[in-house]
């Protein structure tokens, strides 16, 4: 019984395409996140939602659009993919949006843009 | 904004050796501190965390970390590593009421059998 799941696990696509990554958590958490891990393994937060409302929106190109249909799901849609978007994207969730909350991570989606 | 520094990005050691990974943070207030581990091909898992209280925190798999406020440090230690500890280790920090976790660049640890 996976706590935070992501689909797909691997995504290979051409430049210019539009793609989506899905995330679901079955922990009953209120807050969800998207992180990007680059080729040097550096992790940086992109977005955070609390109960379907956007609360963190870092400096990310507006080609990236998160959507939270309910508090158990946070999807990431990427328009006009570029080579630099190649990375591992991790979804995470936490009980609430407070600073002390432990964040639980999904297995990651490895995106390769050709 | 908070930031995290991890030194010695690549660490190679033999089984049974002791491991210490340094983590220094920059944040002007009360902090919450975390160590996460990422085994090859897997997702990040929490090793341990510090919010308040005893500055020596014990985590899973025999790891511990010590918060030294005066040095802005939260170093991770394990007295005797195993081959299965081969992984990437990330230190992270945020402040109270702020769930924006700032990660360090990670330490890649390779344990040779």
Short mmCIF file of C-alpha atoms in Angstrom, two decimals:
data_model
loop_
_atom_site.label_atom_id
_atom_site.label_comp_id
_atom_site.label_asym_id
_atom_site.label_seq_id
_atom_site.Cartn_x
_atom_site.Cartn_y
_atom_site.Cartn_z
CA UNK A 1 0.00 0.00 0.00
CA UNK A 2 2.00 2.90 -1.40
CA UNK A 3 1.73 6.12 0.59
CA UNK A 4 2.68 8.61 -2.14
CA UNK A 5 2.51 7.33 -5.69
CA UNK A 6 3.40 8.96 -8.98
CA UNK A 7 2.71 8.09 -12.58
CA UNK A 8 4.44 7.60 -14.86
CA UNK A 9 7.72 6.45 -13.37
CA UNK A 10 9.59 7.23 -16.60
CA UNK A 11 8.67 9.72 -19.28
CA UNK A 12 10.63 10.21 -22.49
CA UNK A 13 9.32 12.82 -24.89
CA UNK A 14 10.26 15.29 -27.58
CA UNK A 15 10.89 18.99 -27.16
CA UNK A 16 7.77 21.06 -27.60
CA UNK A 17 5.37 18.39 -26.36
CA UNK A 18 2.94 18.82 -23.47
CA UNK A 19 2.94 16.20 -20.72
CA UNK A 20 1.41 15.57 -17.31
CA UNK A 21 2.64 13.80 -14.20
CA UNK A 22 0.16 12.56 -11.63
CA UNK A 23 0.55 12.24 -7.89
CA UNK A 24 -1.71 10.64 -5.33
CA UNK A 25 -1.33 10.20 -1.58
CA UNK A 26 -3.37 7.89 0.62
CA UNK A 27 -2.07 9.25 3.93
CA UNK A 28 -4.95 11.64 4.48
CA UNK A 29 -2.55 14.58 4.37
CA UNK A 30 -3.69 18.13 3.69
CA UNK A 31 -0.56 19.42 1.99
CA UNK A 32 1.19 18.29 -1.19
CA UNK A 33 4.34 19.43 -2.99
CA UNK A 34 6.26 19.18 -6.22
CA UNK A 35 10.07 19.17 -6.18
CA UNK A 36 12.54 19.08 -9.06
CA UNK A 37 15.81 17.17 -8.71
CA UNK A 38 18.33 18.15 -11.36
CA UNK A 39 21.18 16.12 -12.83
CA UNK A 40 23.43 17.12 -9.92
CA UNK A 41 20.86 15.72 -7.47
CA UNK A 42 19.97 19.22 -6.22
CA UNK A 43 16.38 19.28 -4.91
CA UNK A 44 14.30 22.43 -5.17
CA UNK A 45 10.69 23.03 -4.30
CA UNK A 46 8.39 24.12 -7.11
CA UNK A 47 4.86 24.22 -5.71
CA UNK A 48 2.86 23.42 -2.63
CA UNK A 49 -0.88 23.03 -2.17
CA UNK A 50 -2.79 22.94 1.09
CA UNK A 51 -6.30 21.56 0.82
CA UNK A 52 -6.41 22.24 -2.91
CA UNK A 53 -5.14 25.81 -2.56
CA UNK A 54 -1.79 26.96 -3.89
CA UNK A 55 0.45 28.17 -1.04
CA UNK A 56 3.95 28.01 -2.50
CA UNK A 57 4.78 28.99 -6.05
CA UNK A 58 8.52 29.30 -6.51
CA UNK A 59 10.15 30.94 -9.49
CA UNK A 60 9.09 28.36 -12.03
CA UNK A 61 8.34 29.02 -15.72
CA UNK A 62 4.62 29.40 -16.31
CA UNK A 63 4.84 26.41 -18.67
CA UNK A 64 4.51 24.43 -15.43
CA UNK A 65 0.98 24.36 -14.07
CA UNK A 66 -0.01 22.35 -11.00
CA UNK A 67 -3.58 21.23 -10.47
CA UNK A 68 -5.13 19.78 -7.35
CA UNK A 69 -8.58 18.29 -8.01
CA UNK A 70 -8.82 17.20 -4.37
CA UNK A 71 -6.47 17.14 -1.43
CA UNK A 72 -5.28 13.61 -2.23
CA UNK A 73 -4.10 14.49 -5.72
CA UNK A 74 -1.64 16.99 -7.13
CA UNK A 75 -0.86 16.81 -10.82
CA UNK A 76 1.80 18.67 -12.76
CA UNK A 77 1.24 19.71 -16.34
CA UNK A 78 4.15 20.93 -18.42
CA UNK A 79 3.62 22.76 -21.72
CA UNK A 80 6.14 23.12 -24.52
CA UNK A 81 8.77 20.91 -22.94
CA UNK A 82 12.38 22.03 -23.18
CA UNK A 83 15.66 20.13 -22.86
CA UNK A 84 16.30 21.80 -19.50
CA UNK A 85 13.14 20.29 -18.09
CA UNK A 86 14.85 16.90 -18.01
CA UNK A 87 15.03 15.97 -14.33
CA UNK A 88 13.45 13.80 -11.69
CA UNK A 89 10.23 15.25 -10.34
CA UNK A 90 9.22 14.24 -6.84
CA UNK A 91 5.83 14.63 -5.29
CA UNK A 92 5.56 14.82 -1.51
CA UNK A 93 2.87 15.26 1.12
CA UNK A 94 2.66 16.29 4.75
CA UNK A 95 -0.05 16.25 7.39
CA UNK A 96 -0.32 20.03 7.40
CA UNK A 97 1.53 23.06 6.08
CA UNK A 98 3.40 23.93 9.26
CA UNK A 99 7.17 24.13 9.27
CA UNK A 100 7.75 21.14 11.48
CA UNK A 101 5.83 18.67 9.36
CA UNK A 102 7.62 15.65 7.95
CA UNK A 103 7.26 15.44 4.20
CA UNK A 104 6.76 12.00 2.65
CA UNK A 105 8.09 11.59 -0.86
CA UNK A 106 6.91 9.61 -3.83
CA UNK A 107 9.18 7.43 -5.98
CA UNK A 108 9.84 10.17 -8.53
CA UNK A 109 9.14 10.59 -12.23
CA UNK A 110 12.21 10.56 -14.43
CA UNK A 111 11.56 12.95 -17.31
CA UNK A 112 13.85 12.97 -20.32
CA UNK A 113 13.25 15.55 -23.02
CA UNK A 114 14.93 14.81 -26.34
CA UNK B 1 15.76 32.81 2.97
CA UNK B 2 17.19 29.68 4.46
CA UNK B 3 20.08 27.82 2.83
CA UNK B 4 21.91 24.60 3.59
CA UNK B 5 25.53 23.62 2.98
CA UNK B 6 26.76 20.08 2.84
CA UNK B 7 30.46 19.44 2.41
CA UNK B 8 32.45 16.49 1.00
CA UNK B 9 29.93 15.67 -1.66
CA UNK B 10 31.50 12.27 -2.42
CA UNK B 11 32.40 10.00 0.49
CA UNK B 12 33.88 6.53 0.03
CA UNK B 13 34.51 4.31 2.99
CA UNK B 14 34.80 0.69 3.99
CA UNK B 15 32.26 -1.33 5.94
CA UNK B 16 32.50 -0.88 9.70
CA UNK B 17 34.06 2.57 9.31
CA UNK B 18 32.43 5.51 11.05
CA UNK B 19 30.55 8.11 9.04
CA UNK B 20 30.03 11.78 9.74
CA UNK B 21 28.34 14.12 7.29
CA UNK B 22 28.41 17.84 7.92
CA UNK B 23 25.41 20.11 7.51
CA UNK B 24 25.43 23.85 8.12
CA UNK B 25 22.42 26.07 7.66
CA UNK B 26 21.76 29.72 7.36
CA UNK B 27 18.50 30.86 8.90
CA UNK B 28 17.79 33.69 11.29
CA UNK B 29 15.37 32.04 13.65
CA UNK B 30 14.06 28.82 15.11
CA UNK B 31 14.64 25.95 12.74
CA UNK B 32 13.39 22.48 12.02
CA UNK B 33 16.11 20.20 10.69
CA UNK B 34 15.88 16.98 8.73
CA UNK B 35 18.10 14.33 7.23
CA UNK B 36 16.71 12.37 4.31
CA UNK B 37 18.29 9.38 2.56
CA UNK B 38 17.85 8.37 -1.06
CA UNK B 39 18.94 4.81 -1.85
CA UNK B 40 19.88 4.14 -5.49
CA UNK B 41 16.81 4.39 -7.69
CA UNK B 42 14.48 5.04 -4.77
CA UNK B 43 12.59 7.95 -3.26
CA UNK B 44 13.68 10.07 -0.33
CA UNK B 45 13.05 8.65 3.11
CA UNK B 46 13.26 10.46 6.41
CA UNK B 47 16.20 9.35 8.56
CA UNK B 48 15.62 11.69 11.46
CA UNK B 49 14.47 15.18 12.37
CA UNK B 50 14.95 17.81 15.03
CA UNK B 51 12.29 20.27 16.17
CA UNK B 52 13.14 21.02 19.78
CA UNK B 53 14.37 19.41 22.98
CA UNK B 54 17.37 17.08 23.18
CA UNK B 55 19.84 18.26 20.53
CA UNK B 56 21.04 14.68 20.00
CA UNK B 57 18.49 12.98 17.80
CA UNK B 58 18.40 9.28 17.05
CA UNK B 59 16.93 8.07 13.79
CA UNK B 60 16.42 4.85 11.91
CA UNK B 61 19.12 2.37 10.89
CA UNK B 62 21.53 3.44 13.64
CA UNK B 63 21.90 7.04 12.48
CA UNK B 64 22.02 10.00 14.83
CA UNK B 65 22.48 13.73 14.42
CA UNK B 66 23.47 16.52 16.76
CA UNK B 67 22.05 20.02 16.58
CA UNK B 68 24.61 22.62 17.66
CA UNK B 69 22.85 25.96 17.62
CA UNK B 70 25.99 28.05 18.12
CA UNK B 71 27.57 26.47 15.05
CA UNK B 72 24.38 26.40 12.94
CA UNK B 73 25.12 22.73 12.36
CA UNK B 74 23.23 19.45 12.27
CA UNK B 75 25.80 16.77 11.51
CA UNK B 76 24.79 13.20 10.79
CA UNK B 77 26.71 10.26 12.24
CA UNK B 78 26.78 6.51 12.19
CA UNK B 79 29.45 4.64 14.17
CA UNK B 80 29.73 1.63 11.86
CA UNK B 81 28.42 1.68 8.30
CA UNK B 82 27.25 -1.23 6.20
CA UNK B 83 27.26 -1.76 2.46
CA UNK B 84 23.51 -1.11 2.47
CA UNK B 85 24.16 2.46 3.66
CA UNK B 86 25.36 3.33 0.15
CA UNK B 87 23.04 6.19 -0.76
CA UNK B 88 22.67 9.93 -1.19
CA UNK B 89 22.08 11.85 2.04
CA UNK B 90 20.31 15.20 2.13
CA UNK B 91 20.11 17.72 4.92
CA UNK B 92 17.09 20.04 4.89
CA UNK B 93 15.81 22.94 6.97
CA UNK B 94 12.73 25.07 7.37
CA UNK B 95 11.36 27.48 9.90
CA UNK B 96 8.23 27.22 12.04
CA UNK B 97 5.09 27.90 10.06
CA UNK B 98 7.08 27.65 6.83
CA UNK B 99 6.90 24.34 5.01
CA UNK B 100 9.30 25.43 2.28
CA UNK B 101 12.05 22.86 2.83
CA UNK B 102 15.49 24.01 1.70
CA UNK B 103 17.76 21.11 0.81
CA UNK B 104 21.52 20.88 0.71
CA UNK B 105 23.20 19.49 -2.38
CA UNK B 106 23.56 16.06 -0.85
CA UNK B 107 26.39 13.72 0.10
CA UNK B 108 26.92 10.68 -2.09
CA UNK B 109 28.15 7.92 0.21
CA UNK B 110 29.60 4.69 -1.16
CA UNK B 111 30.39 1.90 1.28
CA UNK B 112 32.81 -0.71 0.00
CA UNK B 113 32.23 -4.24 1.29
#
